[in-house]
Amino acid sequence: MIETPSLVDQYCHGVLRTELGLGTFEAHLGRGEGPPAPGTTFFDTQTGFAVRRWCPPLLGLEPHCPPARYLARRRELGVVEAGRRLLRGSGITTYLVDTGLADDLTGPAELAAAAQGDAHEIVRLELLAEQVADTSGTVDSFLANLAESVHAAASCAVAFTSVAGVRHGLTLAPQPPGPGEVRGAAGRWLAGRQVGGALTDPVLLRHLLWIAIATGRPLQLRWGHLDHTDPVALAEFARATAGLGTNVVLLHGYPYHRHAAHLAGVFPHVYADLGPALSRTGARAAGLLAEFLELAPFGKLLFSTGAQGLPELHVVGARLFRQALGRVLGEWVADGAWSLGDAQRVAGMIASGTARRVYGLGAA
C-alpha cells in the first residue's frame, strides 16, 4: 500500500462564498463554455460521479447519494460549514492560490483558515498589468509602474502565473521585445483601452513574461483548451529562459500532458502538472497519471487540483490523485519493477516535496 503524504496544491483558486442552487453548482461543476445540453446534467460526467463518490461522506451522507440530496445537505450546513468540512477532509495542507479571477472567491488567508492549512498567493501578471494601466496616465508612467509593481509582488508572492497562452496562443516570440517595441505597443494599447480592458497585445504579454523572469520567482504558464495549445510550442521560450535561475511550470497540459512532461524532462528548469485533468477523467485517472509518469524525471512533476469555486473540486482532485498514484505505483511495486521504499519516496516528491523545493516553502 502506497501511503501518500499531505499534499501541496501547487495551483488552485479560492472557493465561492455564496450559497449555490442546482444550476449554479452545475455551472461550476462543468467548467465548460455554457450550461449542460437540454435534458442532460453535468453530474453525469466523470467529475460529477467523483463528487458524488468522495464528497457526501464529508458532509455526513453515504457515497453516491443523489445530487438533490447532496445539495440539500450542503444548504442545511451552510456554505461556510460545508466548505470547512470539505476542505479539511481533502488531505491538502498547503494551497498556492491564483488570485487573478474576477469571481467572488476566498483569498489565500480565508482559504487557509477554512482548511486549517497554509496558503500562499500566486500573482496573475495580466491582471496586475491591467490594474497598473487603470492608474497610469502616460506610457512612461505605465511602464515604470509596471516594472515596479511586478518586482514588489515578487517580494510577497510565491510565484507568478500568466494566461498569455490563453489570450494569444503559444506562438509568442520567445525573446524579450526591445524597448521601442514595448513603448509602441503600450501606447497603442493604452490609447484604445477602456478602464478594465483586458491585456491581449502580444508584445506586452511577452514583456510581462520577461519582467517576471527577471525576478527569479517561478513562472507558471497556462494555455488555451483546444486550438493552438500544444506545449511543444513553448520549447523555444524554455530554451531562451534556461540558465537564468527562474523555474517555469507548465500548468494543466491535458490532452498534451505527454508533451508537457517531455519538456520537463528536456529542460532542467521546466516542471509540469496535470491540474484538473484527473478530476475530469475520474475513474480513469490512474491511466492518465501513468501516461504522465512515462517521460519526465519524477522530481519534475507536481500535484495540483486547479480547483475553482467549489471546494468539492479540491476534494476530488486530491482524492483521485491519491488513489491514482497509489494504484499506479502499487502495480509497479507488485510487478517487482520498483521497491516499496522508492515508490513511497517518489509519491512524496510529486505530492508535496517538489513543490516545497520549487516554491521555497520549506519543510512540512
Tab-separated table of C-alpha atoms in Angstrom:
chain	number	residue	atom	x	y	z
A	1	MET	CA	0.000	0.000	0.000
A	2	ILE	CA	1.466	3.323	-1.089
A	3	GLU	CA	0.949	5.993	1.554
A	4	THR	CA	0.660	9.453	0.005
A	5	PRO	CA	1.737	12.195	2.432
A	6	SER	CA	-0.035	15.505	2.876
A	7	LEU	CA	-0.499	17.419	-0.334
A	8	VAL	CA	0.703	20.791	-1.602
A	9	ASP	CA	-1.817	22.032	-4.158
A	10	GLN	CA	0.594	23.995	-6.324
A	11	TYR	CA	-2.112	25.753	-8.354
A	12	CYS	CA	-5.718	26.429	-7.420
A	13	HIS	CA	-8.238	29.203	-6.802
A	14	GLY	CA	-10.405	30.136	-3.864
A	15	VAL	CA	-13.968	28.946	-3.243
A	16	LEU	CA	-17.259	30.774	-3.599
A	17	ARG	CA	-18.680	32.484	-0.529
A	18	THR	CA	-22.317	32.251	-1.654
A	19	GLU	CA	-24.963	29.547	-1.327
A	20	LEU	CA	-25.463	27.670	-4.592
A	21	GLY	CA	-28.570	26.354	-6.278
A	22	LEU	CA	-28.518	23.370	-8.615
A	23	GLY	CA	-27.927	25.427	-11.752
A	24	THR	CA	-25.088	27.475	-10.270
A	25	PHE	CA	-23.459	24.400	-8.757
A	26	GLU	CA	-23.607	22.575	-12.087
A	27	ALA	CA	-22.149	25.548	-13.935
A	28	HIS	CA	-19.053	25.379	-11.738
A	29	LEU	CA	-19.005	21.602	-11.851
A	30	GLY	CA	-18.941	21.587	-15.654
A	31	ARG	CA	-16.463	24.421	-16.190
A	32	GLY	CA	-17.399	24.437	-19.853
A	33	GLU	CA	-18.494	27.238	-22.155
A	34	GLY	CA	-22.157	27.036	-21.228
A	35	PRO	CA	-24.847	25.123	-19.353
A	36	PRO	CA	-25.454	21.414	-19.904
A	37	ALA	CA	-27.384	20.498	-23.019
A	38	PRO	CA	-31.160	20.329	-22.549
A	39	GLY	CA	-32.162	17.090	-20.869
A	40	THR	CA	-28.636	16.439	-19.541
A	41	THR	CA	-26.697	17.216	-16.391
A	42	PHE	CA	-23.049	17.828	-15.552
A	43	PHE	CA	-23.476	15.355	-12.721
A	44	ASP	CA	-23.404	12.696	-15.451
A	45	THR	CA	-19.695	13.236	-16.053
A	46	GLN	CA	-16.590	11.703	-14.548
A	47	THR	CA	-16.270	14.807	-12.361
A	48	GLY	CA	-19.881	14.576	-11.254
A	49	PHE	CA	-19.547	10.932	-10.303
A	50	ALA	CA	-16.312	11.689	-8.431
A	51	VAL	CA	-18.046	14.430	-6.432
A	52	ARG	CA	-20.837	12.009	-5.505
A	53	ARG	CA	-18.279	9.361	-4.510
A	54	TRP	CA	-15.915	11.406	-2.345
A	55	CYS	CA	-17.817	14.421	-1.010
A	56	PRO	CA	-21.038	13.153	0.612
A	57	PRO	CA	-19.222	11.261	3.424
A	58	LEU	CA	-17.501	14.508	4.427
A	59	LEU	CA	-20.956	16.048	4.940
A	60	GLY	CA	-22.397	13.046	6.796
A	61	LEU	CA	-24.040	11.297	3.837
A	62	GLU	CA	-23.483	7.970	2.135
A	63	PRO	CA	-21.313	7.835	-1.011
A	64	HIS	CA	-23.133	8.152	-4.338
A	65	CYS	CA	-26.205	9.807	-2.826
A	66	PRO	CA	-28.448	11.628	-5.348
A	67	PRO	CA	-27.377	15.170	-6.301
A	68	ALA	CA	-30.563	16.735	-4.900
A	69	ARG	CA	-29.962	15.150	-1.504
A	70	TYR	CA	-26.328	16.199	-1.511
A	71	LEU	CA	-27.143	19.822	-2.344
A	72	ALA	CA	-29.908	19.878	0.276
A	73	ARG	CA	-27.394	18.750	2.915
A	74	ARG	CA	-24.951	21.367	1.677
A	75	ARG	CA	-27.570	24.108	2.142
A	76	GLU	CA	-28.547	22.706	5.555
A	77	LEU	CA	-24.964	23.031	6.806
A	78	GLY	CA	-24.459	26.417	5.151
A	79	VAL	CA	-21.748	27.418	2.729
A	80	VAL	CA	-19.171	28.179	5.431
A	81	GLU	CA	-19.512	24.929	7.389
A	82	ALA	CA	-19.800	22.776	4.271
A	83	GLY	CA	-16.683	24.420	2.857
A	84	ARG	CA	-14.760	23.811	6.073
A	85	ARG	CA	-15.690	20.135	6.193
A	86	LEU	CA	-14.815	19.583	2.562
A	87	LEU	CA	-11.503	21.437	2.585
A	88	ARG	CA	-10.382	19.881	5.880
A	89	GLY	CA	-11.240	16.434	4.541
A	90	SER	CA	-9.315	16.860	1.304
A	91	GLY	CA	-5.863	15.972	2.646
A	92	ILE	CA	-4.413	19.190	1.226
A	93	THR	CA	-2.349	21.092	3.776
A	94	THR	CA	-0.893	23.888	1.611
A	95	TYR	CA	-2.609	25.842	-1.162
A	96	LEU	CA	-0.940	28.072	-3.746
A	97	VAL	CA	-3.757	30.357	-4.834
A	98	ASP	CA	-4.099	32.272	-8.097
A	99	THR	CA	-5.960	35.429	-7.073
A	100	GLY	CA	-6.434	36.698	-10.608
A	101	LEU	CA	-10.114	35.833	-11.193
A	102	ALA	CA	-12.995	38.272	-11.029
A	103	ASP	CA	-15.322	35.830	-9.231
A	104	ASP	CA	-16.154	36.429	-5.576
A	105	LEU	CA	-13.715	33.818	-4.306
A	106	THR	CA	-11.926	33.441	-0.999
A	107	GLY	CA	-8.361	34.724	-0.902
A	108	PRO	CA	-5.370	32.795	0.434
A	109	ALA	CA	-5.839	33.782	4.096
A	110	GLU	CA	-9.539	32.944	4.092
A	111	LEU	CA	-8.920	29.649	2.317
A	112	ALA	CA	-6.178	28.723	4.785
A	113	ALA	CA	-8.447	29.443	7.757
A	114	ALA	CA	-11.286	27.357	6.345
A	115	ALA	CA	-8.955	24.471	5.518
A	116	GLN	CA	-6.856	24.698	8.703
A	117	GLY	CA	-3.815	24.758	6.462
A	118	ASP	CA	-1.375	27.131	4.829
A	119	ALA	CA	-1.961	29.236	1.732
A	120	HIS	CA	0.210	31.492	-0.410
A	121	GLU	CA	-0.585	33.879	-3.241
A	122	ILE	CA	0.193	33.407	-6.916
A	123	VAL	CA	0.002	36.761	-8.746
A	124	ARG	CA	-1.540	36.785	-12.218
A	125	LEU	CA	0.600	39.003	-14.428
A	126	GLU	CA	-2.079	40.181	-16.834
A	127	LEU	CA	-4.410	41.333	-14.055
A	128	LEU	CA	-1.541	43.174	-12.407
A	129	ALA	CA	-0.766	44.973	-15.680
A	130	GLU	CA	-4.418	45.930	-16.138
A	131	GLN	CA	-4.578	47.358	-12.623
A	132	VAL	CA	-1.422	49.376	-13.273
A	133	ALA	CA	-2.888	50.670	-16.539
A	134	ASP	CA	-6.010	51.852	-14.714
A	135	THR	CA	-3.903	54.189	-12.572
A	136	SER	CA	-1.185	55.268	-15.019
A	137	GLY	CA	-1.746	58.334	-17.167
A	138	THR	CA	1.122	58.060	-19.668
A	139	VAL	CA	3.150	55.388	-21.425
A	140	ASP	CA	6.225	56.234	-19.376
A	141	SER	CA	4.376	56.046	-16.058
A	142	PHE	CA	2.683	52.789	-17.104
A	143	LEU	CA	5.949	51.058	-17.992
A	144	ALA	CA	7.749	52.323	-14.895
A	145	ASN	CA	4.857	51.432	-12.593
A	146	LEU	CA	4.509	48.019	-14.242
A	147	ALA	CA	8.127	47.071	-13.596
A	148	GLU	CA	7.894	48.366	-10.028
A	149	SER	CA	4.630	46.501	-9.361
A	150	VAL	CA	5.927	43.166	-10.657
A	151	HIS	CA	9.074	43.402	-8.539
A	152	ALA	CA	7.032	44.463	-5.491
A	153	ALA	CA	4.709	41.497	-5.978
A	154	ALA	CA	7.711	39.181	-6.128
A	155	SER	CA	8.538	40.094	-2.534
A	156	CYS	CA	5.330	38.564	-1.179
A	157	ALA	CA	4.003	36.100	-3.786
A	158	VAL	CA	5.384	32.571	-4.157
A	159	ALA	CA	5.009	32.650	-7.959
A	160	PHE	CA	3.649	34.458	-10.977
A	161	THR	CA	1.163	32.947	-13.375
A	162	SER	CA	0.387	34.020	-16.922
A	163	VAL	CA	-2.518	33.395	-19.272
A	164	ALA	CA	-0.673	34.763	-22.303
A	165	GLY	CA	-1.108	31.377	-23.957
A	166	VAL	CA	-4.870	31.534	-23.400
A	167	ARG	CA	-5.214	35.099	-24.666
A	168	HIS	CA	-2.862	34.926	-27.627
A	169	GLY	CA	-1.812	31.285	-28.082
A	170	LEU	CA	1.619	29.751	-27.772
A	171	THR	CA	3.077	31.374	-30.880
A	172	LEU	CA	4.551	34.326	-28.988
A	173	ALA	CA	8.134	35.065	-29.963
A	174	PRO	CA	10.415	33.641	-27.258
A	175	GLN	CA	12.836	36.559	-26.943
A	176	PRO	CA	12.130	39.709	-24.890
A	177	PRO	CA	10.846	42.602	-27.029
A	178	GLY	CA	13.027	45.700	-27.460
A	179	PRO	CA	12.332	48.976	-25.611
A	180	GLY	CA	10.986	50.734	-28.700
A	181	GLU	CA	8.705	47.840	-29.497
A	182	VAL	CA	7.383	47.841	-25.916
A	183	ARG	CA	6.766	51.600	-25.904
A	184	GLY	CA	4.903	51.451	-29.192
A	185	ALA	CA	2.710	48.547	-28.038
A	186	ALA	CA	1.987	50.246	-24.705
A	187	GLY	CA	0.994	53.453	-26.446
A	188	ARG	CA	-1.396	51.682	-28.808
A	189	TRP	CA	-2.945	49.575	-26.043
A	190	LEU	CA	-3.435	52.465	-23.616
A	191	ALA	CA	-4.881	54.723	-26.324
A	192	GLY	CA	-7.514	52.202	-27.371
A	193	ARG	CA	-8.292	50.758	-23.963
A	194	GLN	CA	-11.141	51.485	-21.623
A	195	VAL	CA	-10.755	51.074	-17.854
A	196	GLY	CA	-10.693	47.382	-17.015
A	197	GLY	CA	-9.873	46.329	-20.569
A	198	ALA	CA	-8.040	43.029	-20.921
A	199	LEU	CA	-4.410	42.846	-21.994
A	200	THR	CA	-4.086	40.848	-25.212
A	201	ASP	CA	-1.260	42.651	-27.021
A	202	PRO	CA	1.417	40.039	-27.815
A	203	VAL	CA	4.332	42.433	-27.320
A	204	LEU	CA	3.161	43.481	-23.857
A	205	LEU	CA	2.402	39.875	-22.937
A	206	ARG	CA	5.990	38.951	-23.816
A	207	HIS	CA	7.296	41.977	-21.938
A	208	LEU	CA	5.406	40.886	-18.830
A	209	LEU	CA	6.810	37.365	-19.004
A	210	TRP	CA	10.361	38.669	-19.149
A	211	ILE	CA	9.871	41.126	-16.286
A	212	ALA	CA	8.641	38.177	-14.225
A	213	ILE	CA	11.576	36.003	-15.313
A	214	ALA	CA	13.945	38.702	-14.061
A	215	THR	CA	12.527	38.484	-10.528
A	216	GLY	CA	13.582	34.849	-10.101
A	217	ARG	CA	10.128	33.817	-8.885
A	218	PRO	CA	8.699	30.658	-10.509
A	219	LEU	CA	6.589	31.420	-13.576
A	220	GLN	CA	3.515	29.294	-14.260
A	221	LEU	CA	2.223	29.151	-17.828
A	222	ARG	CA	-1.271	28.232	-18.961
A	223	TRP	CA	-2.592	27.868	-22.468
A	224	GLY	CA	-5.943	27.528	-24.265
A	225	HIS	CA	-8.120	24.458	-24.184
A	226	LEU	CA	-8.358	23.147	-27.736
A	227	ASP	CA	-6.730	25.049	-30.579
A	228	HIS	CA	-3.056	26.038	-30.805
A	229	THR	CA	-2.375	24.560	-27.376
A	230	ASP	CA	0.393	22.018	-27.813
A	231	PRO	CA	3.043	22.998	-25.232
A	232	VAL	CA	5.795	21.872	-27.602
A	233	ALA	CA	5.418	25.399	-28.995
A	234	LEU	CA	6.962	26.604	-25.729
A	235	ALA	CA	10.247	24.825	-26.404
A	236	GLU	CA	11.955	27.969	-27.728
A	237	PHE	CA	10.799	30.018	-24.736
A	238	ALA	CA	12.102	27.278	-22.450
A	239	ARG	CA	15.411	27.346	-24.304
A	240	ALA	CA	15.597	31.162	-24.088
A	241	THR	CA	14.986	31.148	-20.323
A	242	ALA	CA	17.341	28.293	-19.481
A	243	GLY	CA	20.142	29.164	-17.098
A	244	LEU	CA	18.516	32.367	-15.827
A	245	GLY	CA	17.606	30.962	-12.420
A	246	THR	CA	13.826	31.013	-12.862
A	247	ASN	CA	11.724	27.852	-12.858
A	248	VAL	CA	8.937	27.562	-15.437
A	249	VAL	CA	5.911	25.426	-14.556
A	250	LEU	CA	3.599	24.169	-17.319
A	251	LEU	CA	0.060	24.023	-15.973
A	252	HIS	CA	-2.684	21.604	-16.918
A	253	GLY	CA	-1.218	20.032	-20.059
A	254	TYR	CA	-4.082	17.657	-20.899
A	255	PRO	CA	-4.570	16.386	-23.621
A	256	TYR	CA	-0.911	17.215	-24.372
A	257	HIS	CA	0.312	16.002	-20.987
A	258	ARG	CA	2.940	13.748	-22.530
A	259	HIS	CA	4.383	16.736	-24.417
A	260	ALA	CA	4.437	18.841	-21.242
A	261	ALA	CA	6.187	16.011	-19.389
A	262	HIS	CA	8.667	15.712	-22.273
A	263	LEU	CA	9.591	19.403	-21.994
A	264	ALA	CA	10.028	18.966	-18.239
A	265	GLY	CA	12.442	16.146	-18.998
A	266	VAL	CA	14.437	18.105	-21.577
A	267	PHE	CA	14.912	21.410	-19.721
A	268	PRO	CA	16.277	21.475	-16.147
A	269	HIS	CA	14.191	24.500	-15.136
A	270	VAL	CA	10.848	23.275	-16.549
A	271	TYR	CA	8.227	21.455	-14.456
A	272	ALA	CA	4.708	20.217	-15.243
A	273	ASP	CA	1.433	19.245	-13.621
A	274	LEU	CA	-1.885	17.691	-14.671
A	275	GLY	CA	-4.186	20.025	-12.751
A	276	PRO	CA	-7.927	19.345	-13.079
A	277	ALA	CA	-7.433	16.631	-15.721
A	278	LEU	CA	-7.570	13.959	-13.017
A	279	SER	CA	-10.941	15.276	-11.838
A	280	ARG	CA	-12.208	15.292	-15.397
A	281	THR	CA	-11.124	11.709	-16.047
A	282	GLY	CA	-12.460	10.450	-12.719
A	283	ALA	CA	-12.459	6.659	-12.590
A	284	ARG	CA	-9.873	6.623	-15.392
A	285	ALA	CA	-7.457	8.943	-13.551
A	286	ALA	CA	-4.876	6.195	-12.944
A	287	GLY	CA	-4.432	5.662	-16.685
A	288	LEU	CA	-3.868	9.362	-17.276
A	289	LEU	CA	-1.403	9.643	-14.409
A	290	ALA	CA	0.523	6.610	-15.682
A	291	GLU	CA	0.954	8.363	-19.037
A	292	PHE	CA	2.189	11.486	-17.280
A	293	LEU	CA	4.817	9.454	-15.429
A	294	GLU	CA	6.255	7.968	-18.632
A	295	LEU	CA	8.671	10.675	-19.764
A	296	ALA	CA	9.783	13.213	-17.168
A	297	PRO	CA	12.082	12.652	-14.197
A	298	PHE	CA	9.749	12.140	-11.258
A	299	GLY	CA	11.189	15.146	-9.427
A	300	LYS	CA	9.887	17.422	-12.223
A	301	LEU	CA	6.186	16.560	-11.790
A	302	LEU	CA	3.799	18.337	-9.423
A	303	PHE	CA	0.337	17.864	-7.949
A	304	SER	CA	-2.396	20.458	-8.315
A	305	THR	CA	-6.174	20.464	-8.431
A	306	GLY	CA	-6.691	23.638	-10.473
A	307	ALA	CA	-9.905	23.836	-8.432
A	308	GLN	CA	-12.053	26.939	-8.746
A	309	GLY	CA	-15.241	27.942	-6.970
A	310	LEU	CA	-16.347	24.616	-5.477
A	311	PRO	CA	-14.496	23.108	-2.507
A	312	GLU	CA	-15.705	19.791	-3.921
A	313	LEU	CA	-13.172	20.205	-6.737
A	314	HIS	CA	-10.338	20.426	-4.214
A	315	VAL	CA	-11.621	17.221	-2.635
A	316	VAL	CA	-11.999	15.160	-5.804
A	317	GLY	CA	-8.709	16.438	-7.235
A	318	ALA	CA	-6.862	15.344	-4.099
A	319	ARG	CA	-8.700	12.047	-3.586
A	320	LEU	CA	-8.356	10.976	-7.212
A	321	PHE	CA	-4.671	11.896	-7.203
A	322	ARG	CA	-4.010	9.818	-4.095
A	323	GLN	CA	-5.977	6.873	-5.435
A	324	ALA	CA	-4.420	7.026	-8.906
A	325	LEU	CA	-0.864	7.429	-7.637
A	326	GLY	CA	-1.308	4.574	-5.167
A	327	ARG	CA	-2.703	2.326	-7.883
A	328	VAL	CA	-0.021	3.095	-10.471
A	329	LEU	CA	2.962	2.888	-8.141
A	330	GLY	CA	1.451	-0.046	-6.286
A	331	GLU	CA	1.233	-2.050	-9.519
A	332	TRP	CA	4.872	-1.322	-10.273
A	333	VAL	CA	5.855	-2.494	-6.808
A	334	ALA	CA	3.725	-5.638	-7.152
A	335	ASP	CA	5.368	-6.395	-10.513
A	336	GLY	CA	8.809	-6.099	-8.919
A	337	ALA	CA	9.763	-3.110	-11.087
A	338	TRP	CA	10.039	-0.802	-8.065
A	339	SER	CA	10.783	-1.243	-4.394
A	340	LEU	CA	8.178	-0.070	-1.901
A	341	GLY	CA	10.668	2.413	-0.474
A	342	ASP	CA	11.287	4.016	-3.852
A	343	ALA	CA	7.555	4.203	-4.541
A	344	GLN	CA	6.986	5.985	-1.234
A	345	ARG	CA	9.820	8.409	-1.963
A	346	VAL	CA	8.507	9.303	-5.433
A	347	ALA	CA	4.966	9.682	-4.089
A	348	GLY	CA	6.310	12.189	-1.580
A	349	MET	CA	8.084	14.159	-4.311
A	350	ILE	CA	5.027	14.555	-6.513
A	351	ALA	CA	2.578	15.108	-3.661
A	352	SER	CA	4.479	17.869	-1.906
A	353	GLY	CA	8.269	17.649	-1.847
A	354	THR	CA	8.950	19.079	-5.283
A	355	ALA	CA	6.503	21.938	-4.776
A	356	ARG	CA	8.157	22.828	-1.481
A	357	ARG	CA	11.538	22.908	-3.224
A	358	VAL	CA	10.419	24.842	-6.328
A	359	TYR	CA	8.423	27.479	-4.420
A	360	GLY	CA	10.747	27.721	-1.404
A	361	LEU	CA	8.082	26.645	1.082
A	362	GLY	CA	10.361	24.841	3.487
A	363	ALA	CA	9.703	21.515	5.166
A	364	ALA	CA	6.195	20.450	6.087
